[in-house]
mmCIF file of C-alpha atoms in Angstrom:
data_model
loop_
_atom_site.group_PDB
_atom_site.id
_atom_site.type_symbol
_atom_site.label_atom_id
_atom_site.label_comp_id
_atom_site.label_asym_id
_atom_site.label_seq_id
_atom_site.Cartn_x
_atom_site.Cartn_y
_atom_site.Cartn_z
ATOM 1 C CA MET A 13 0.019 -0.030 -0.007
ATOM 2 C CA GLY A 14 1.438 3.433 -0.881
ATOM 3 C CA LEU A 15 2.298 6.109 1.501
ATOM 4 C CA LYS A 16 -0.332 8.349 0.004
ATOM 5 C CA ILE A 17 -3.067 5.927 0.943
ATOM 6 C CA ILE A 18 -1.587 5.553 4.437
ATOM 7 C CA HIS A 19 -1.606 9.248 4.841
ATOM 8 C CA ILE A 20 -5.165 9.449 4.016
ATOM 9 C CA ILE A 21 -6.022 6.719 6.537
ATOM 10 C CA SER A 22 -3.882 8.506 9.058
ATOM 11 C CA LYS A 23 -6.123 11.579 8.632
ATOM 12 C CA LEU A 24 -9.175 9.389 9.069
ATOM 13 C CA VAL A 25 -7.687 7.825 12.302
ATOM 14 C CA ARG A 26 -6.981 11.328 13.829
ATOM 15 C CA LYS A 27 -10.398 12.423 12.874
ATOM 16 C CA SER A 28 -11.878 9.319 14.594
ATOM 17 C CA PHE A 29 -9.952 10.103 17.695
ATOM 18 C CA LYS A 30 -11.321 13.604 17.920
ATOM 19 C CA ARG A 31 -14.832 12.243 17.439
ATOM 20 C CA ASN A 32 -14.323 9.549 20.116
ATOM 21 C CA ASN A 33 -13.105 11.949 22.766
ATOM 22 C CA VAL A 34 -15.037 10.155 25.570
ATOM 23 C CA ILE A 35 -13.193 7.115 26.305
ATOM 24 C CA SER A 36 -14.445 4.555 28.783
ATOM 25 C CA LYS A 37 -11.484 3.516 31.043
ATOM 26 C CA PHE A 38 -11.615 0.398 33.215
ATOM 27 C CA THR A 39 -9.153 -0.732 35.894
ATOM 28 C CA THR A 40 -11.276 -2.767 38.301
ATOM 29 C CA VAL A 41 -14.002 -5.498 38.295
ATOM 30 C CA GLU A 42 -16.481 -2.896 39.500
ATOM 31 C CA GLN A 43 -15.898 -0.636 36.581
ATOM 32 C CA LEU A 44 -16.020 -3.464 34.026
ATOM 33 C CA ARG A 45 -19.357 -4.603 35.406
ATOM 34 C CA ALA A 46 -20.767 -1.413 33.699
ATOM 35 C CA ILE A 47 -20.482 -3.403 30.459
ATOM 36 C CA MET A 48 -20.311 -6.950 31.845
ATOM 37 C CA PRO A 49 -22.802 -7.136 34.685
ATOM 38 C CA GLY A 50 -22.153 -10.688 35.674
ATOM 39 C CA LEU A 51 -18.359 -10.481 35.949
ATOM 40 C CA LEU A 52 -16.854 -12.418 38.913
ATOM 41 C CA TYR A 53 -13.683 -11.332 40.780
ATOM 42 C CA GLY A 54 -10.550 -12.890 39.371
ATOM 43 C CA TYR A 55 -7.697 -14.563 41.324
ATOM 44 C CA LEU A 56 -5.160 -11.851 40.952
ATOM 45 C CA SER A 57 -4.704 -8.847 43.089
ATOM 46 C CA GLU A 58 -3.652 -5.466 41.505
ATOM 47 C CA GLU A 59 -0.137 -6.250 42.581
ATOM 48 C CA GLU A 60 -0.238 -9.760 40.926
ATOM 49 C CA MET A 61 -1.762 -8.627 37.662
ATOM 50 C CA PRO A 62 0.593 -8.444 34.631
ATOM 51 C CA ASN A 63 0.858 -4.867 33.336
ATOM 52 C CA SER A 64 0.235 -4.633 29.725
ATOM 53 C CA LEU A 65 1.664 -1.172 29.403
ATOM 54 C CA GLU A 66 5.008 -2.330 30.747
ATOM 55 C CA LEU A 67 5.017 -5.775 28.870
ATOM 56 C CA LEU A 68 3.892 -4.682 25.395
ATOM 57 C CA SER A 69 5.413 -2.396 22.764
ATOM 58 C CA PRO A 70 3.207 0.442 21.564
ATOM 59 C CA PRO A 71 0.651 -0.345 18.687
ATOM 60 C CA PRO A 72 1.987 0.091 15.234
ATOM 61 C CA GLU A 73 2.570 3.593 14.018
ATOM 62 C CA ILE A 74 0.842 4.875 10.900
ATOM 63 C CA ALA A 75 3.034 4.406 7.765
ATOM 64 C CA SER A 76 4.834 1.466 9.386
ATOM 65 C CA ARG A 77 4.897 -1.996 7.665
ATOM 66 C CA ALA A 78 3.057 -3.330 10.818
ATOM 67 C CA TYR A 79 0.230 -0.938 10.285
ATOM 68 C CA GLU A 80 0.111 -1.869 6.587
ATOM 69 C CA ILE A 81 -0.323 -5.524 7.810
ATOM 70 C CA ASP A 82 -3.124 -4.507 10.114
ATOM 71 C CA LEU A 83 -4.919 -2.868 7.227
ATOM 72 C CA GLU A 84 -4.427 -5.864 5.093
ATOM 73 C CA TYR A 85 -5.934 -8.154 7.598
ATOM 74 C CA ALA A 86 -8.852 -5.772 8.073
ATOM 75 C CA LYS A 87 -9.436 -5.444 4.465
ATOM 76 C CA LYS A 88 -9.521 -9.215 3.966
ATOM 77 C CA ALA A 89 -11.994 -9.586 6.800
ATOM 78 C CA VAL A 90 -14.376 -6.940 5.466
ATOM 79 C CA GLU A 91 -14.254 -8.409 2.018
ATOM 80 C CA SER A 92 -14.754 -12.023 3.006
ATOM 81 C CA ASN A 93 -17.971 -13.815 1.993
ATOM 82 C CA ASP A 94 -17.490 -16.568 4.565
ATOM 83 C CA LYS A 95 -20.800 -16.256 6.394
ATOM 84 C CA VAL A 96 -20.234 -19.313 8.584
ATOM 85 C CA ARG A 97 -16.946 -17.918 9.918
ATOM 86 C CA PHE A 98 -18.514 -14.597 10.406
ATOM 87 C CA LEU A 99 -21.233 -16.114 12.511
ATOM 88 C CA LYS A 100 -18.700 -18.064 14.483
ATOM 89 C CA ALA A 101 -16.891 -14.778 15.220
ATOM 90 C CA ALA A 102 -20.202 -13.212 16.495
ATOM 91 C CA SER A 103 -20.647 -16.236 18.827
ATOM 92 C CA ASP A 104 -17.064 -15.906 20.041
ATOM 93 C CA ALA A 105 -17.601 -12.325 20.778
ATOM 94 C CA ASP A 106 -20.221 -13.024 23.522
ATOM 95 C CA LEU A 107 -18.248 -13.416 26.893
ATOM 96 C CA SER A 108 -21.503 -13.556 28.966
ATOM 97 C CA PHE A 109 -22.077 -16.781 30.800
ATOM 98 C CA PRO A 110 -23.406 -19.407 30.318
ATOM 99 C CA ILE A 111 -22.917 -18.705 26.548
ATOM 100 C CA ALA A 112 -19.081 -18.168 26.789
ATOM 101 C CA ALA A 113 -18.710 -21.566 28.681
ATOM 102 C CA LYS A 114 -19.732 -23.346 25.363
ATOM 103 C CA CYS A 115 -16.971 -22.101 23.234
ATOM 104 C CA PHE A 116 -14.720 -24.909 24.059
ATOM 105 C CA GLY A 117 -17.407 -27.578 24.532
ATOM 106 C CA ALA A 118 -17.158 -28.977 21.017
ATOM 107 C CA VAL A 119 -13.374 -29.540 21.380
ATOM 108 C CA LEU A 120 -13.596 -31.025 24.814
ATOM 109 C CA GLU A 121 -16.719 -33.071 23.943
ATOM 110 C CA ILE A 122 -18.376 -32.200 27.237
ATOM 111 C CA GLU A 123 -20.988 -29.806 28.351
ATOM 112 C CA ILE A 124 -19.449 -27.014 30.454
ATOM 113 C CA ASP A 125 -22.208 -25.504 32.642
ATOM 114 C CA GLU A 126 -23.017 -24.411 36.180
ATOM 115 C CA GLN A 127 -24.891 -27.683 37.020
ATOM 116 C CA ASN A 128 -22.654 -30.499 35.567
ATOM 117 C CA THR A 129 -19.152 -28.811 35.784
ATOM 118 C CA PRO A 130 -19.599 -26.125 38.436
ATOM 119 C CA LYS A 131 -15.786 -25.918 39.305
ATOM 120 C CA LEU A 132 -14.664 -25.639 35.780
ATOM 121 C CA TYR A 133 -17.470 -23.210 35.014
ATOM 122 C CA THR A 134 -16.423 -20.867 37.893
ATOM 123 C CA LEU A 135 -12.758 -21.204 37.159
ATOM 124 C CA MET A 136 -13.244 -20.085 33.571
ATOM 125 C CA ARG A 137 -15.345 -17.021 34.698
ATOM 126 C CA ARG A 138 -12.590 -15.899 37.180
ATOM 127 C CA VAL A 139 -9.805 -16.457 34.642
ATOM 128 C CA MET A 140 -11.661 -14.375 32.104
ATOM 129 C CA THR A 141 -11.751 -11.565 34.487
ATOM 130 C CA ASP A 142 -7.965 -11.715 35.170
ATOM 131 C CA ALA A 143 -7.096 -12.031 31.547
ATOM 132 C CA GLY A 144 -9.498 -9.281 30.517
ATOM 133 C CA LEU A 145 -8.282 -6.879 33.096
ATOM 134 C CA SER A 146 -4.649 -7.458 32.248
ATOM 135 C CA THR A 147 -5.104 -5.666 28.972
ATOM 136 C CA TYR A 148 -6.640 -2.449 30.290
ATOM 137 C CA ALA A 149 -3.464 -0.603 31.279
ATOM 138 C CA ALA A 150 -2.519 -0.397 27.606
ATOM 139 C CA LYS A 151 -6.137 -0.076 26.295
ATOM 140 C CA ASN A 152 -6.697 2.940 28.549
ATOM 141 C CA TYR A 153 -3.334 4.526 27.769
ATOM 142 C CA TYR A 154 -3.311 4.173 23.951
ATOM 143 C CA ASN A 155 -6.961 4.350 23.269
ATOM 144 C CA ARG A 156 -6.428 2.873 19.906
ATOM 145 C CA VAL A 157 -9.283 3.362 17.356
ATOM 146 C CA ARG A 158 -10.902 0.121 16.061
ATOM 147 C CA PRO A 159 -10.812 -1.031 12.512
ATOM 148 C CA PHE A 160 -14.626 -0.622 11.952
ATOM 149 C CA VAL A 161 -14.246 3.049 12.808
ATOM 150 C CA VAL A 162 -11.476 3.492 10.367
ATOM 151 C CA ASN A 163 -12.992 1.532 7.442
ATOM 152 C CA SER A 164 -16.649 2.378 8.191
ATOM 153 C CA SER A 165 -17.645 -1.338 7.711
ATOM 154 C CA ARG A 166 -19.844 -3.502 9.806
ATOM 155 C CA THR A 167 -18.794 -5.718 12.799
ATOM 156 C CA CYS A 168 -20.312 -9.107 13.624
ATOM 157 C CA THR A 169 -21.844 -7.427 16.749
ATOM 158 C CA PRO A 170 -23.642 -4.245 15.703
ATOM 159 C CA ASP A 171 -25.260 -3.849 19.023
ATOM 160 C CA GLN A 172 -21.785 -3.599 20.666
ATOM 161 C CA GLU A 173 -20.281 -1.051 18.417
ATOM 162 C CA GLU A 174 -21.176 2.031 20.477
ATOM 163 C CA ILE A 175 -19.427 0.749 23.557
ATOM 164 C CA LEU A 176 -16.556 -0.522 21.349
ATOM 165 C CA ARG A 177 -15.910 2.890 20.027
ATOM 166 C CA LYS A 178 -15.283 4.016 23.559
ATOM 167 C CA VAL A 179 -12.919 1.361 24.655
ATOM 168 C CA GLY A 180 -9.327 1.084 23.397
ATOM 169 C CA SER A 181 -8.664 -1.582 20.801
ATOM 170 C CA PHE A 182 -5.056 -2.464 21.879
ATOM 171 C CA PRO A 183 -4.574 -5.137 22.913
ATOM 172 C CA SER A 184 -7.601 -7.465 22.403
ATOM 173 C CA GLY A 185 -9.195 -8.567 25.606
ATOM 174 C CA HIS A 186 -10.953 -11.421 23.919
ATOM 175 C CA ALA A 187 -7.662 -12.726 22.437
ATOM 176 C CA ALA A 188 -6.167 -12.582 25.939
ATOM 177 C CA VAL A 189 -9.019 -14.588 27.445
ATOM 178 C CA GLY A 190 -9.210 -17.144 24.712
ATOM 179 C CA CYS A 191 -5.445 -17.784 24.929
ATOM 180 C CA ALA A 192 -5.603 -18.033 28.789
ATOM 181 C CA TRP A 193 -8.479 -20.373 28.679
ATOM 182 C CA SER A 194 -6.675 -22.606 26.111
ATOM 183 C CA LEU A 195 -3.421 -22.701 28.222
ATOM 184 C CA ILE A 196 -5.339 -23.693 31.345
ATOM 185 C CA LEU A 197 -7.551 -26.189 29.643
ATOM 186 C CA ILE A 198 -4.599 -28.135 28.273
ATOM 187 C CA GLU A 199 -3.445 -28.678 31.783
ATOM 188 C CA ILE A 200 -6.795 -30.215 32.448
ATOM 189 C CA PHE A 201 -7.195 -32.193 29.218
ATOM 190 C CA PRO A 202 -3.591 -32.889 28.120
ATOM 191 C CA HIS A 203 -4.734 -35.591 25.676
ATOM 192 C CA ASN A 204 -6.495 -32.882 23.594
ATOM 193 C CA LYS A 205 -3.742 -30.207 23.519
ATOM 194 C CA GLU A 206 -3.513 -29.411 19.867
ATOM 195 C CA ALA A 207 -7.331 -29.015 19.376
ATOM 196 C CA ILE A 208 -7.607 -26.870 22.470
ATOM 197 C CA LEU A 209 -4.759 -24.555 21.434
ATOM 198 C CA LYS A 210 -6.274 -24.180 18.025
ATOM 199 C CA ARG A 211 -9.534 -23.300 19.416
ATOM 200 C CA GLY A 212 -7.921 -20.674 21.657
ATOM 201 C CA TYR A 213 -6.102 -19.278 18.615
ATOM 202 C CA ASP A 214 -9.144 -19.160 16.436
ATOM 203 C CA PHE A 215 -11.099 -17.500 19.355
ATOM 204 C CA GLY A 216 -8.690 -14.566 19.007
ATOM 205 C CA GLU A 217 -8.795 -14.542 15.192
ATOM 206 C CA SER A 218 -12.533 -14.126 15.455
ATOM 207 C CA ARG A 219 -11.895 -10.498 16.576
ATOM 208 C CA VAL A 220 -10.203 -9.782 13.238
ATOM 209 C CA VAL A 221 -12.962 -11.542 11.392
ATOM 210 C CA CYS A 222 -15.498 -9.508 13.368
ATOM 211 C CA ASN A 223 -13.821 -6.274 12.179
ATOM 212 C CA ALA A 224 -13.633 -5.149 15.873
ATOM 213 C CA HIS A 225 -9.801 -5.488 16.446
ATOM 214 C CA TRP A 226 -6.578 -5.188 14.402
ATOM 215 C CA HIS A 227 -4.271 -8.152 13.827
ATOM 216 C CA SER A 228 -1.683 -6.642 16.077
ATOM 217 C CA ASP A 229 -4.245 -6.178 18.852
ATOM 218 C CA VAL A 230 -4.934 -9.807 18.635
ATOM 219 C CA GLU A 231 -1.256 -10.875 18.724
ATOM 220 C CA MET A 232 -0.537 -8.680 21.692
ATOM 221 C CA GLY A 233 -3.703 -9.869 23.473
ATOM 222 C CA ARG A 234 -2.274 -13.347 23.304
ATOM 223 C CA ILE A 235 0.972 -12.183 24.928
ATOM 224 C CA MET A 236 -1.226 -10.944 27.822
ATOM 225 C CA GLY A 237 -3.172 -14.181 28.014
ATOM 226 C CA LYS A 238 0.100 -16.093 28.470
ATOM 227 C CA ALA A 239 1.354 -13.606 30.986
ATOM 228 C CA THR A 240 -1.801 -13.871 32.936
ATOM 229 C CA VAL A 241 -1.598 -17.600 33.036
ATOM 230 C CA GLU A 242 2.001 -17.444 34.358
ATOM 231 C CA CYS A 243 0.812 -15.225 37.196
ATOM 232 C CA LEU A 244 -2.079 -17.572 37.861
ATOM 233 C CA PHE A 245 0.218 -20.472 38.326
ATOM 234 C CA ALA A 246 1.935 -18.509 41.042
ATOM 235 C CA ASN A 247 -1.295 -17.845 42.815
ATOM 236 C CA GLN A 248 -2.133 -20.418 45.591
ATOM 237 C CA SER A 249 -5.905 -20.017 45.437
ATOM 238 C CA PHE A 250 -5.804 -20.651 41.668
ATOM 239 C CA ARG A 251 -3.695 -23.684 41.969
ATOM 240 C CA GLU A 252 -5.979 -25.154 44.715
ATOM 241 C CA ASP A 253 -9.000 -24.497 42.431
ATOM 242 C CA LEU A 254 -7.372 -26.074 39.515
ATOM 243 C CA VAL A 255 -6.651 -29.293 41.490
ATOM 244 C CA GLY A 256 -10.478 -29.370 42.423
ATOM 245 C CA VAL A 257 -11.313 -28.886 38.663
ATOM 246 C CA LYS A 258 -9.011 -31.859 37.586
ATOM 247 C CA GLU A 259 -10.852 -33.948 40.206
ATOM 248 C CA GLU A 260 -14.202 -32.894 38.872
ATOM 249 C CA MET A 261 -13.239 -33.565 35.231
ATOM 250 C CA PHE A 262 -11.914 -37.048 36.220
ATOM 251 C CA GLU A 263 -15.389 -37.809 37.532
ATOM 252 C CA VAL A 264 -17.165 -36.299 34.534
ATOM 253 C CA LEU A 265 -15.088 -38.033 31.937
ATOM 254 C CA ALA A 266 -15.466 -41.455 33.774
ATOM 255 C CA ALA A 267 -19.190 -40.875 33.743
ATOM 256 C CA VAL A 268 -19.046 -40.264 29.996
ATOM 257 C CA ARG A 269 -17.040 -43.387 29.425
ATOM 258 C CA ASN A 270 -19.353 -45.490 31.494
ATOM 259 C CA LYS A 271 -22.346 -44.087 29.546
ATOM 260 C CA LYS A 272 -20.686 -44.970 26.163
ATOM 261 C CA ASP A 273 -19.888 -48.471 27.467
ATOM 262 C CA VAL A 274 -23.542 -49.041 28.476
ATOM 263 C CA ASN A 275 -24.772 -47.862 25.113
#
């Protein structure tokens, strides 16, 4: 892409920043509940939480090769006619529970819900809080404008666009959550490692497909997901809960096997 086109886009981005001068900033669970009412407290204290502003380099500068790549990914997403993938991205966008608990269900071949797998269900909710919050230091600081604002194209969640305009794009909280979930789930289901990791990767890619995040937002979100999991494994409460989840899953999988044997 030529520098002239990049310059035009740069002007559009600056214009968008001026129009989007009221930014919603979040640093605590209570603040995030304004957009996610059912959010549980995570495991990590403020002191334990990885700081995205310290860990990540800034988002790509306009006219850089990295920014060109972001534009190319966004253009491909907007021009795609893959309706099935677009609908999947819309499904992945919903982080409300119990809906979000189902995103790994097909890969794990079990039903994750509050009744049958209460320990795993709660663990996933709390990890989501930690992974999501880990991204907000950088989100709040950079206030990066989202691709759908720049390219004036639809997202897979039109009902969320108003709030997305007010929340920084860099890095992707969804990508952080998907990555964190996958890294923890492979500890519980090591026999299904490759499929779980792929699902976590695709969960992040859904944000590009949705036209809600740039490619670099998603890549940096994954870094925060990994950093969050490292911090979680140093947290005693999380480790204790993880043991309980593994015991729960042993019983659930044993029941599934017995049911198959009977049939």
